């Protein structure tokens, strides 16, 4: 079997990341608005779907992670094969949300439940494999920052899938064109996933290839054969103070990101009129939300390498607190300033999140060394992280929708709110947009202070494999 260069493997990872971003950006950005505005889902069904989605999230991530790390017989044997076989299925699951089944209350509710759970199943398969590839393709901090930078280049391009949907559908005014665009995105994603599935060999795959070619017996297999029980592995991970500090921080980061991706368009449609900001500019703004943070990562990676990811991530929490308080003090009578605040908050929050795989990778490395494993339990580390963090993706929409409906958002869509009630609803939206980052930043600054892995040197097992 031929050996692949590090650069080839890194670009294969980037191909998978590109395909993943094409779908994940648009799904998280549009599904709430589509089901609330176009399918008119009842609030009770919306909350039920989010609760079931939360439960399924809590089950599938650690389950799939354990199966991947312990070489379950029904699973593909390598990370890249997971992407190869499930990538096209991810596109099919993604499309489930954009084609309505019917417009009755219970059918729309069932549609959301199936769409969320099916999408998350494939999202978990691909997401876990990508996270593990990130940890296992590269082994030094400089390589990981470089891979982050490379993946953000293609991620930046992929995130313009939202812009493509915005302009092709005229901000969803032509829903049939939006549907056609999502089909195109699903096909493109599948093509890039298949390419990555054929070329994204990990460091441990390459090491095994080298040993096989040289006639040696290599103990470091493609995936761990450690048959430690699931509960024992989970306890080993959860008993790590660094892991606990990280997942608490990550939970609030995910909560904030879900708010940005799902509710920015809803809030801005109410707070910023077309007289203040032209619809064309608004579409550019919406399209920039998933994309602009990639530019920060691409051009800021050398600075992150110099300062360290710990300081850069902590700086995001300070920004949230200071900028949010400043915007509250200035008030909502400045539409252009509000747009700049929301764009900057989204960019820095998502930029910091782009480096969250670094601390998780070092937690996986430390766990491998601590328990003397041949292979890092990457899937279990990332899966246990998801067990704690991904419920934020359901809790955030449930909380925000409940608050908005308390102040008449459902009646606003029907056009039955008085001018006073409308003004009150807009004030609540403004407070949510400004105060939620402040609360998140305070909680994260505290939890992140307990994380102690702040500088890593190149591990001794680094190898150089050339084509």
Tab-separated table of C-alpha atoms in Angstrom:
chain	number	residue	atom	x	y	z
A	1	UNK	CA	0.000	0.000	0.000
A	2	UNK	CA	1.365	3.400	-0.996
A	3	UNK	CA	2.266	5.951	1.612
A	4	UNK	CA	0.592	9.335	1.483
A	5	UNK	CA	2.271	12.614	2.361
A	6	UNK	CA	1.158	14.668	5.313
A	7	UNK	CA	0.027	17.473	3.003
A	8	UNK	CA	-2.133	15.096	0.937
A	9	UNK	CA	-3.781	13.762	4.081
A	10	UNK	CA	-4.361	17.272	5.393
A	11	UNK	CA	-6.022	18.358	2.156
A	12	UNK	CA	-8.194	15.245	2.213
A	13	UNK	CA	-9.312	16.260	5.698
A	14	UNK	CA	-10.043	19.728	4.324
A	15	UNK	CA	-12.197	18.233	1.568
A	16	UNK	CA	-14.323	16.483	4.167
A	17	UNK	CA	-14.466	19.660	6.234
A	18	UNK	CA	-15.636	21.587	3.163
A	19	UNK	CA	-18.432	19.127	2.452
A	20	UNK	CA	-19.419	19.118	6.103
A	21	UNK	CA	-19.559	22.940	6.249
A	22	UNK	CA	-21.706	23.183	3.113
A	23	UNK	CA	-24.498	21.350	4.890
A	24	UNK	CA	-24.035	22.200	8.562
A	25	UNK	CA	-23.952	25.973	7.952
A	26	UNK	CA	-27.226	26.078	6.066
A	27	UNK	CA	-29.040	23.535	8.230
A	28	UNK	CA	-28.398	25.324	11.518
A	29	UNK	CA	-29.025	28.734	9.922
A	30	UNK	CA	-32.373	27.939	8.297
A	31	UNK	CA	-34.171	25.047	9.973
A	32	UNK	CA	-35.710	27.095	12.809
A	33	UNK	CA	-36.934	29.828	10.467
A	34	UNK	CA	-38.254	27.330	7.908
A	35	UNK	CA	-40.275	25.379	10.450
A	36	UNK	CA	-41.529	28.460	12.304
A	37	UNK	CA	-42.224	30.743	9.342
A	38	UNK	CA	-42.991	28.447	6.402
A	39	UNK	CA	-44.324	25.273	8.002
A	40	UNK	CA	-45.984	27.133	10.936
A	41	UNK	CA	-45.138	24.454	13.476
A	42	UNK	CA	-46.956	24.699	16.805
A	43	UNK	CA	-44.821	25.635	19.808
A	44	UNK	CA	-45.705	22.409	21.656
A	45	UNK	CA	-44.513	20.313	18.718
A	46	UNK	CA	-41.407	22.462	18.370
A	47	UNK	CA	-40.500	21.889	22.027
A	48	UNK	CA	-41.283	18.165	21.806
A	49	UNK	CA	-39.007	17.844	18.780
A	50	UNK	CA	-36.201	19.678	20.585
A	51	UNK	CA	-36.575	17.468	23.681
A	52	UNK	CA	-36.432	14.264	21.614
A	53	UNK	CA	-33.527	15.715	19.659
A	54	UNK	CA	-31.757	16.440	22.946
A	55	UNK	CA	-32.290	12.854	24.147
A	56	UNK	CA	-31.107	11.363	20.862
A	57	UNK	CA	-28.068	13.632	20.991
A	58	UNK	CA	-27.272	12.346	24.459
A	59	UNK	CA	-27.474	8.720	23.301
A	60	UNK	CA	-25.906	8.580	19.865
A	61	UNK	CA	-22.667	10.503	20.414
A	62	UNK	CA	-21.164	8.346	23.194
A	63	UNK	CA	-22.620	5.184	21.644
A	64	UNK	CA	-21.084	5.782	18.225
A	65	UNK	CA	-17.867	6.999	19.834
A	66	UNK	CA	-17.469	3.808	21.867
A	67	UNK	CA	-18.184	1.660	18.810
A	68	UNK	CA	-15.580	3.541	16.763
A	69	UNK	CA	-12.868	3.340	19.412
A	70	UNK	CA	-13.432	-0.328	20.259
A	71	UNK	CA	-13.630	-1.565	16.655
A	72	UNK	CA	-17.226	-2.764	16.635
A	73	UNK	CA	-17.659	-5.424	13.958
A	74	UNK	CA	-20.473	-3.568	12.167
A	75	UNK	CA	-18.482	-0.340	11.868
A	76	UNK	CA	-15.898	0.510	9.177
A	77	UNK	CA	-12.391	-0.071	10.479
A	78	UNK	CA	-10.871	3.360	9.800
A	79	UNK	CA	-11.885	6.997	10.222
A	80	UNK	CA	-11.680	7.653	6.496
A	81	UNK	CA	-13.954	4.690	5.698
A	82	UNK	CA	-16.572	6.106	8.045
A	83	UNK	CA	-16.585	9.278	5.962
A	84	UNK	CA	-16.491	7.355	2.669
A	85	UNK	CA	-19.608	5.314	3.446
A	86	UNK	CA	-21.689	7.800	5.433
A	87	UNK	CA	-20.875	11.024	3.533
A	88	UNK	CA	-23.577	10.546	0.838
A	89	UNK	CA	-26.085	9.520	3.524
A	90	UNK	CA	-25.371	12.777	5.318
A	91	UNK	CA	-26.553	14.685	2.247
A	92	UNK	CA	-29.764	12.654	2.078
A	93	UNK	CA	-30.492	13.268	5.763
A	94	UNK	CA	-29.840	16.994	5.284
A	95	UNK	CA	-32.467	17.229	2.542
A	96	UNK	CA	-35.186	15.765	4.761
A	97	UNK	CA	-35.908	19.132	6.394
A	98	UNK	CA	-36.501	21.167	3.231
A	99	UNK	CA	-39.368	19.252	1.640
A	100	UNK	CA	-42.610	19.498	3.672
A	101	UNK	CA	-44.651	16.380	4.207
A	102	UNK	CA	-47.949	18.149	4.891
A	103	UNK	CA	-49.161	21.232	6.693
A	104	UNK	CA	-51.196	19.679	9.495
A	105	UNK	CA	-49.952	20.255	13.031
A	106	UNK	CA	-48.933	16.718	13.964
A	107	UNK	CA	-47.390	15.885	10.586
A	108	UNK	CA	-45.234	19.021	10.694
A	109	UNK	CA	-44.190	18.137	14.243
A	110	UNK	CA	-43.307	14.589	13.194
A	111	UNK	CA	-41.422	15.990	10.213
A	112	UNK	CA	-39.230	18.136	12.492
A	113	UNK	CA	-38.586	15.205	14.854
A	114	UNK	CA	-37.507	12.900	12.007
A	115	UNK	CA	-35.484	15.609	10.256
A	116	UNK	CA	-33.546	16.565	13.399
A	117	UNK	CA	-32.843	13.020	14.538
A	118	UNK	CA	-31.909	11.711	11.085
A	119	UNK	CA	-29.687	14.698	10.386
A	120	UNK	CA	-27.993	14.413	13.775
A	121	UNK	CA	-27.300	10.706	13.280
A	122	UNK	CA	-25.313	11.377	10.123
A	123	UNK	CA	-23.886	14.583	11.592
A	124	UNK	CA	-22.541	12.556	14.508
A	125	UNK	CA	-20.958	9.878	12.297
A	126	UNK	CA	-19.205	12.444	10.127
A	127	UNK	CA	-18.463	14.895	12.929
A	128	UNK	CA	-16.811	12.314	15.182
A	129	UNK	CA	-14.734	10.954	12.319
A	130	UNK	CA	-13.612	14.487	11.382
A	131	UNK	CA	-12.685	15.366	14.956
A	132	UNK	CA	-10.673	12.172	15.274
A	133	UNK	CA	-8.958	12.762	11.949
A	134	UNK	CA	-7.951	16.196	13.190
A	135	UNK	CA	-6.330	14.616	16.261
A	136	UNK	CA	-4.762	11.655	14.462
A	137	UNK	CA	-3.589	13.113	11.136
A	138	UNK	CA	-1.376	15.640	12.946
A	139	UNK	CA	0.496	15.189	16.226
A	140	UNK	CA	2.206	18.511	17.022
A	141	UNK	CA	0.686	21.850	17.990
A	142	UNK	CA	2.132	23.653	14.960
A	143	UNK	CA	0.731	20.991	12.615
A	144	UNK	CA	-2.674	21.209	14.281
A	145	UNK	CA	-2.795	24.988	14.025
A	146	UNK	CA	-1.727	24.705	10.382
A	147	UNK	CA	-4.464	22.134	9.742
A	148	UNK	CA	-6.966	24.437	11.433
A	149	UNK	CA	-5.832	27.253	9.161
A	150	UNK	CA	-6.095	25.080	6.024
A	151	UNK	CA	-9.516	23.752	6.968
A	152	UNK	CA	-10.749	27.285	7.568
A	153	UNK	CA	-9.727	28.262	4.034
A	154	UNK	CA	-12.091	25.667	2.588
A	155	UNK	CA	-14.546	26.246	5.438
A	156	UNK	CA	-14.670	29.911	4.471
A	157	UNK	CA	-15.646	28.946	0.948
A	158	UNK	CA	-18.110	26.343	2.201
A	159	UNK	CA	-19.811	28.749	4.578
A	160	UNK	CA	-20.905	30.834	1.599
A	161	UNK	CA	-23.541	28.168	1.091
A	162	UNK	CA	-25.733	30.462	3.215
A	163	UNK	CA	-25.016	33.373	0.861
A	164	UNK	CA	-25.811	31.132	-2.115
A	165	UNK	CA	-29.143	30.181	-0.543
A	166	UNK	CA	-29.896	33.807	0.305
A	167	UNK	CA	-29.391	35.121	-3.224
A	168	UNK	CA	-30.750	32.139	-5.133
A	169	UNK	CA	-33.996	32.204	-3.123
A	170	UNK	CA	-34.151	35.984	-2.521
A	171	UNK	CA	-33.968	35.443	1.258
A	172	UNK	CA	-36.339	32.444	1.073
A	173	UNK	CA	-39.020	34.392	-0.801
A	174	UNK	CA	-38.718	31.796	-3.583
A	175	UNK	CA	-38.768	28.599	-1.556
A	176	UNK	CA	-38.596	26.267	-4.572
A	177	UNK	CA	-35.238	27.783	-5.571
A	178	UNK	CA	-34.053	27.348	-2.009
A	179	UNK	CA	-34.948	23.658	-2.242
A	180	UNK	CA	-33.094	23.296	-5.541
A	181	UNK	CA	-30.027	24.941	-4.003
A	182	UNK	CA	-30.032	22.526	-1.064
A	183	UNK	CA	-30.082	19.574	-3.492
A	184	UNK	CA	-27.029	21.014	-5.246
A	185	UNK	CA	-25.251	21.464	-1.906
A	186	UNK	CA	-26.021	17.870	-0.885
A	187	UNK	CA	-24.528	16.502	-4.127
A	188	UNK	CA	-21.384	18.642	-3.823
A	189	UNK	CA	-20.936	17.579	-0.214
A	190	UNK	CA	-21.174	13.885	-1.132
A	191	UNK	CA	-18.491	14.271	-3.826
A	192	UNK	CA	-16.000	15.870	-1.425
A	193	UNK	CA	-16.785	13.330	1.305
A	194	UNK	CA	-16.038	10.447	-1.052
A	195	UNK	CA	-12.718	12.016	-2.032
A	196	UNK	CA	-11.756	12.465	1.616
A	197	UNK	CA	-12.834	8.928	2.404
A	198	UNK	CA	-10.285	7.595	-0.072
A	199	UNK	CA	-7.291	9.713	0.955
A	200	UNK	CA	-7.591	10.833	4.610
A	201	UNK	CA	-5.203	8.337	6.246
A	202	UNK	CA	-4.299	9.057	9.858
A	203	UNK	CA	-0.830	9.073	11.418
A	204	UNK	CA	-1.626	5.626	12.863
A	205	UNK	CA	-2.818	4.319	9.473
A	206	UNK	CA	0.470	5.420	7.914
A	207	UNK	CA	2.495	3.925	10.754
A	208	UNK	CA	0.715	0.620	10.229
A	209	UNK	CA	1.348	0.783	6.458
A	210	UNK	CA	5.049	1.377	7.066
A	211	UNK	CA	5.288	-1.502	9.507
A	212	UNK	CA	3.425	-3.830	7.127
A	213	UNK	CA	5.673	-2.903	4.214
A	214	UNK	CA	8.741	-3.491	6.354
A	215	UNK	CA	7.463	-6.847	7.610
A	216	UNK	CA	7.132	-5.700	11.232
A	217	UNK	CA	4.337	-6.401	13.689
A	218	UNK	CA	2.812	-3.014	14.472
A	219	UNK	CA	0.794	-2.873	17.658
A	220	UNK	CA	-0.665	0.535	16.932
A	221	UNK	CA	-3.668	-0.561	14.904
A	222	UNK	CA	-5.949	1.764	13.033
A	223	UNK	CA	-8.435	1.857	15.863
A	224	UNK	CA	-8.052	0.886	19.422
A	225	UNK	CA	-8.783	-2.687	20.413
A	226	UNK	CA	-9.012	-1.719	24.048
A	227	UNK	CA	-12.046	-3.618	25.392
A	228	UNK	CA	-12.377	-1.585	28.552
A	229	UNK	CA	-16.051	-1.192	29.399
A	230	UNK	CA	-17.897	1.889	28.236
A	231	UNK	CA	-18.626	3.037	31.803
A	232	UNK	CA	-15.014	2.690	32.890
A	233	UNK	CA	-13.769	4.621	29.864
A	234	UNK	CA	-16.364	7.328	30.501
A	235	UNK	CA	-15.331	7.617	34.155
A	236	UNK	CA	-11.671	7.894	33.158
A	237	UNK	CA	-12.577	10.823	30.939
A	238	UNK	CA	-15.022	12.566	33.271
A	239	UNK	CA	-12.617	12.343	36.220
A	240	UNK	CA	-10.174	14.588	34.341
A	241	UNK	CA	-10.409	18.159	35.663
A	242	UNK	CA	-9.218	19.567	32.334
A	243	UNK	CA	-11.977	17.739	30.502
A	244	UNK	CA	-14.653	19.010	32.905
A	245	UNK	CA	-13.376	22.564	32.605
A	246	UNK	CA	-13.408	22.300	28.826
A	247	UNK	CA	-16.881	20.797	28.379
A	248	UNK	CA	-18.505	23.356	30.670
A	249	UNK	CA	-16.876	26.126	28.645
A	250	UNK	CA	-17.839	24.419	25.398
A	251	UNK	CA	-21.467	23.976	26.496
A	252	UNK	CA	-21.941	27.720	26.864
A	253	UNK	CA	-20.042	28.347	23.621
A	254	UNK	CA	-22.393	26.010	21.770
A	255	UNK	CA	-25.420	27.633	23.416
A	256	UNK	CA	-24.215	31.033	22.221
A	257	UNK	CA	-23.407	29.772	18.714
A	258	UNK	CA	-26.852	28.170	18.405
A	259	UNK	CA	-28.414	31.487	19.331
A	260	UNK	CA	-26.331	33.300	16.707
A	261	UNK	CA	-27.034	30.826	13.911
A	262	UNK	CA	-30.738	30.256	14.584
A	263	UNK	CA	-32.037	33.626	15.772
A	264	UNK	CA	-29.901	36.397	14.268
A	265	UNK	CA	-32.034	36.458	11.122
A	266	UNK	CA	-35.276	36.491	13.162
A	267	UNK	CA	-34.108	39.264	15.488
A	268	UNK	CA	-32.618	41.439	12.745
A	269	UNK	CA	-35.770	41.203	10.631
A	270	UNK	CA	-37.602	42.895	13.516
A	271	UNK	CA	-34.995	45.309	14.849
A	272	UNK	CA	-33.574	46.552	11.545
A	273	UNK	CA	-36.070	47.840	8.993
A	274	UNK	CA	-35.541	47.882	5.238
A	275	UNK	CA	-35.508	51.682	5.404
A	276	UNK	CA	-32.428	51.559	7.649
A	277	UNK	CA	-30.569	48.787	5.823
A	278	UNK	CA	-31.237	47.753	2.228
A	279	UNK	CA	-32.376	44.110	1.768
A	280	UNK	CA	-29.346	43.487	-0.491
A	281	UNK	CA	-26.986	44.541	2.309
A	282	UNK	CA	-28.989	42.453	4.775
A	283	UNK	CA	-28.519	39.347	2.594
A	284	UNK	CA	-24.764	39.975	2.481
A	285	UNK	CA	-24.779	40.346	6.267
A	286	UNK	CA	-26.647	37.065	6.773
A	287	UNK	CA	-24.305	35.291	4.389
A	288	UNK	CA	-21.258	36.683	6.181
A	289	UNK	CA	-22.245	35.332	9.605
A	290	UNK	CA	-21.065	31.730	8.960
A	291	UNK	CA	-18.107	32.849	6.817
A	292	UNK	CA	-16.245	35.815	8.230
A	293	UNK	CA	-14.775	33.986	11.224
A	294	UNK	CA	-12.838	31.809	8.784
A	295	UNK	CA	-10.900	34.857	7.613
A	296	UNK	CA	-9.909	35.560	11.216
A	297	UNK	CA	-8.612	32.003	11.570
A	298	UNK	CA	-6.789	32.034	8.222
A	299	UNK	CA	-4.930	35.286	8.831
A	300	UNK	CA	-4.755	35.032	12.609
A	301	UNK	CA	-3.330	31.496	12.879
A	302	UNK	CA	0.299	32.737	13.199
A	303	UNK	CA	-0.773	34.995	16.076
A	304	UNK	CA	-2.587	32.091	17.744
A	305	UNK	CA	0.562	30.000	17.362
A	306	UNK	CA	2.520	32.784	19.069
A	307	UNK	CA	0.068	33.672	21.866
A	308	UNK	CA	-1.301	30.162	22.440
A	309	UNK	CA	-4.876	29.000	21.968
A	310	UNK	CA	-5.646	29.388	25.699
A	311	UNK	CA	-5.209	33.163	25.649
A	312	UNK	CA	-7.067	33.598	22.367
A	313	UNK	CA	-10.068	31.628	23.626
A	314	UNK	CA	-10.084	33.506	26.937
A	315	UNK	CA	-9.987	36.796	25.023
A	316	UNK	CA	-13.285	35.846	23.391
A	317	UNK	CA	-14.969	35.706	26.787
A	318	UNK	CA	-13.660	39.143	27.729
A	319	UNK	CA	-14.921	40.497	24.405
A	320	UNK	CA	-18.421	39.111	24.997
A	321	UNK	CA	-18.679	40.812	28.368
A	322	UNK	CA	-17.341	44.214	27.306
A	323	UNK	CA	-19.047	44.474	23.899
A	324	UNK	CA	-22.400	43.252	25.195
A	325	UNK	CA	-22.430	45.766	28.057
A	326	UNK	CA	-21.393	48.547	25.680
A	327	UNK	CA	-24.250	47.748	23.292
A	328	UNK	CA	-26.788	47.644	26.134
A	329	UNK	CA	-25.597	51.088	27.259
A	330	UNK	CA	-25.848	52.546	23.729
A	331	UNK	CA	-29.341	51.158	23.133
A	332	UNK	CA	-31.113	49.798	20.059
A	333	UNK	CA	-31.471	53.049	18.150
A	334	UNK	CA	-28.308	52.438	16.116
A	335	UNK	CA	-29.101	49.813	13.405
A	336	UNK	CA	-25.700	49.910	11.700
A	337	UNK	CA	-23.896	49.657	15.023
A	338	UNK	CA	-26.137	46.737	15.971
A	339	UNK	CA	-25.248	44.963	12.719
A	340	UNK	CA	-21.537	45.500	13.364
A	341	UNK	CA	-21.891	44.214	16.933
A	342	UNK	CA	-23.742	41.063	15.834
A	343	UNK	CA	-21.254	40.416	13.037
A	344	UNK	CA	-18.235	40.903	15.325
A	345	UNK	CA	-19.797	38.779	18.087
A	346	UNK	CA	-20.495	35.989	15.604
A	347	UNK	CA	-17.029	36.222	14.034
A	348	UNK	CA	-15.036	36.122	17.281
A	349	UNK	CA	-17.250	33.483	18.897
A	350	UNK	CA	-16.997	31.153	15.907
A	351	UNK	CA	-13.302	31.900	15.449
A	352	UNK	CA	-12.570	30.890	19.046
A	353	UNK	CA	-14.713	27.792	18.572
A	354	UNK	CA	-12.584	26.811	15.554
A	355	UNK	CA	-9.670	26.214	17.942
A	356	UNK	CA	-11.679	24.145	20.449
A	357	UNK	CA	-10.420	20.940	18.822
A	358	UNK	CA	-6.913	21.822	20.038
A	359	UNK	CA	-7.589	21.416	23.780
A	360	UNK	CA	-9.681	18.312	23.106
A	361	UNK	CA	-6.828	16.815	21.092
A	362	UNK	CA	-4.407	17.461	23.950
A	363	UNK	CA	-6.863	15.911	26.397
A	364	UNK	CA	-6.901	12.816	24.144
A	365	UNK	CA	-3.081	12.777	24.047
A	366	UNK	CA	-2.869	13.117	27.839
A	367	UNK	CA	-5.440	10.344	28.312
A	368	UNK	CA	-3.436	8.008	26.035
A	369	UNK	CA	-0.243	8.678	28.003
A	370	UNK	CA	-1.926	8.447	31.403
A	371	UNK	CA	-3.485	5.041	30.713
A	372	UNK	CA	-0.633	3.733	28.512
A	373	UNK	CA	-2.738	3.129	25.396
A	374	UNK	CA	-1.390	2.307	21.920
A	375	UNK	CA	-3.908	4.636	20.315
A	376	UNK	CA	-5.754	7.713	21.614
A	377	UNK	CA	-9.423	7.163	22.478
A	378	UNK	CA	-10.280	10.130	20.294
A	379	UNK	CA	-13.861	9.122	19.534
A	380	UNK	CA	-14.654	8.593	23.212
A	381	UNK	CA	-13.136	11.971	24.134
A	382	UNK	CA	-15.078	13.808	21.443
A	383	UNK	CA	-18.205	11.716	21.994
A	384	UNK	CA	-18.268	12.347	25.740
A	385	UNK	CA	-17.734	16.035	25.033
A	386	UNK	CA	-20.745	15.922	22.702
A	387	UNK	CA	-22.794	14.137	25.381
A	388	UNK	CA	-22.443	17.222	27.578
A	389	UNK	CA	-22.313	19.952	24.933
A	390	UNK	CA	-24.795	19.097	22.198
A	391	UNK	CA	-27.914	19.423	24.397
A	392	UNK	CA	-27.194	23.158	24.189
A	393	UNK	CA	-28.283	22.976	20.547
A	394	UNK	CA	-31.773	22.007	21.710
A	395	UNK	CA	-31.959	23.961	24.950
A	396	UNK	CA	-31.086	27.253	23.259
A	397	UNK	CA	-33.958	27.225	20.697
A	398	UNK	CA	-36.401	26.001	23.356
A	399	UNK	CA	-35.420	28.797	25.740
A	400	UNK	CA	-35.367	31.586	23.146
A	401	UNK	CA	-38.647	30.558	21.474
A	402	UNK	CA	-40.334	30.329	24.868
A	403	UNK	CA	-39.137	33.828	25.806
A	404	UNK	CA	-40.176	35.323	22.463
A	405	UNK	CA	-43.598	33.712	22.591
A	406	UNK	CA	-44.113	35.066	26.122
A	407	UNK	CA	-43.967	38.501	24.518
A	408	UNK	CA	-46.195	37.650	21.574
A	409	UNK	CA	-43.905	36.477	18.780
A	410	UNK	CA	-46.495	33.958	17.567
A	411	UNK	CA	-49.096	36.731	17.376
A	412	UNK	CA	-46.625	38.965	15.564
A	413	UNK	CA	-46.474	36.452	12.726
A	414	UNK	CA	-50.275	36.559	12.565
A	415	UNK	CA	-50.257	40.371	12.564
A	416	UNK	CA	-52.412	40.736	15.683
A	417	UNK	CA	-49.968	42.542	17.995
A	418	UNK	CA	-50.598	46.139	19.019
A	419	UNK	CA	-47.881	48.730	18.435
A	420	UNK	CA	-47.054	48.763	22.166
A	421	UNK	CA	-46.735	44.961	22.294
A	422	UNK	CA	-44.585	45.016	19.167
A	423	UNK	CA	-42.297	47.620	20.741
A	424	UNK	CA	-42.034	45.494	23.891
A	425	UNK	CA	-41.160	42.390	21.851
A	426	UNK	CA	-38.438	44.285	19.998
A	427	UNK	CA	-36.976	45.480	23.300
A	428	UNK	CA	-36.819	41.866	24.538
A	429	UNK	CA	-35.104	40.798	21.309
A	430	UNK	CA	-32.527	43.549	21.725
A	431	UNK	CA	-31.864	42.564	25.344
A	432	UNK	CA	-31.407	38.932	24.336
A	433	UNK	CA	-28.954	39.858	21.582
A	434	UNK	CA	-26.820	41.969	23.955
A	435	UNK	CA	-27.165	40.349	27.381
A	436	UNK	CA	-26.868	36.688	26.405
A	437	UNK	CA	-23.197	37.142	25.319
A	438	UNK	CA	-22.464	38.889	28.632
A	439	UNK	CA	-23.875	36.005	30.693
A	440	UNK	CA	-22.129	33.391	28.540
A	441	UNK	CA	-18.821	35.263	28.744
A	442	UNK	CA	-18.889	35.501	32.543
A	443	UNK	CA	-19.646	31.796	32.996
A	444	UNK	CA	-17.019	30.766	30.447
A	445	UNK	CA	-14.286	32.993	31.859
A	446	UNK	CA	-14.775	31.272	35.219
A	447	UNK	CA	-14.854	27.685	33.918
A	448	UNK	CA	-11.941	28.191	31.484
A	449	UNK	CA	-9.717	29.362	34.351
A	450	UNK	CA	-9.505	25.754	35.592
A	451	UNK	CA	-8.058	24.413	32.312
A	452	UNK	CA	-4.333	23.775	32.803
A	453	UNK	CA	-3.052	22.434	29.430
A	454	UNK	CA	-1.796	25.719	28.058
A	455	UNK	CA	1.371	24.837	26.133
A	456	UNK	CA	2.328	21.645	24.380
A	457	UNK	CA	5.637	20.661	22.780
A	458	UNK	CA	6.003	18.294	19.871
A	459	UNK	CA	5.546	14.678	21.011
A	460	UNK	CA	8.422	12.290	20.691
A	461	UNK	CA	6.607	9.964	18.287
A	462	UNK	CA	6.463	12.489	15.446
A	463	UNK	CA	7.414	10.979	12.072
A	464	UNK	CA	7.841	12.453	8.618
A	465	UNK	CA	6.160	10.472	5.856
A	466	UNK	CA	6.700	11.555	2.288
A	467	UNK	CA	5.204	10.294	-0.896
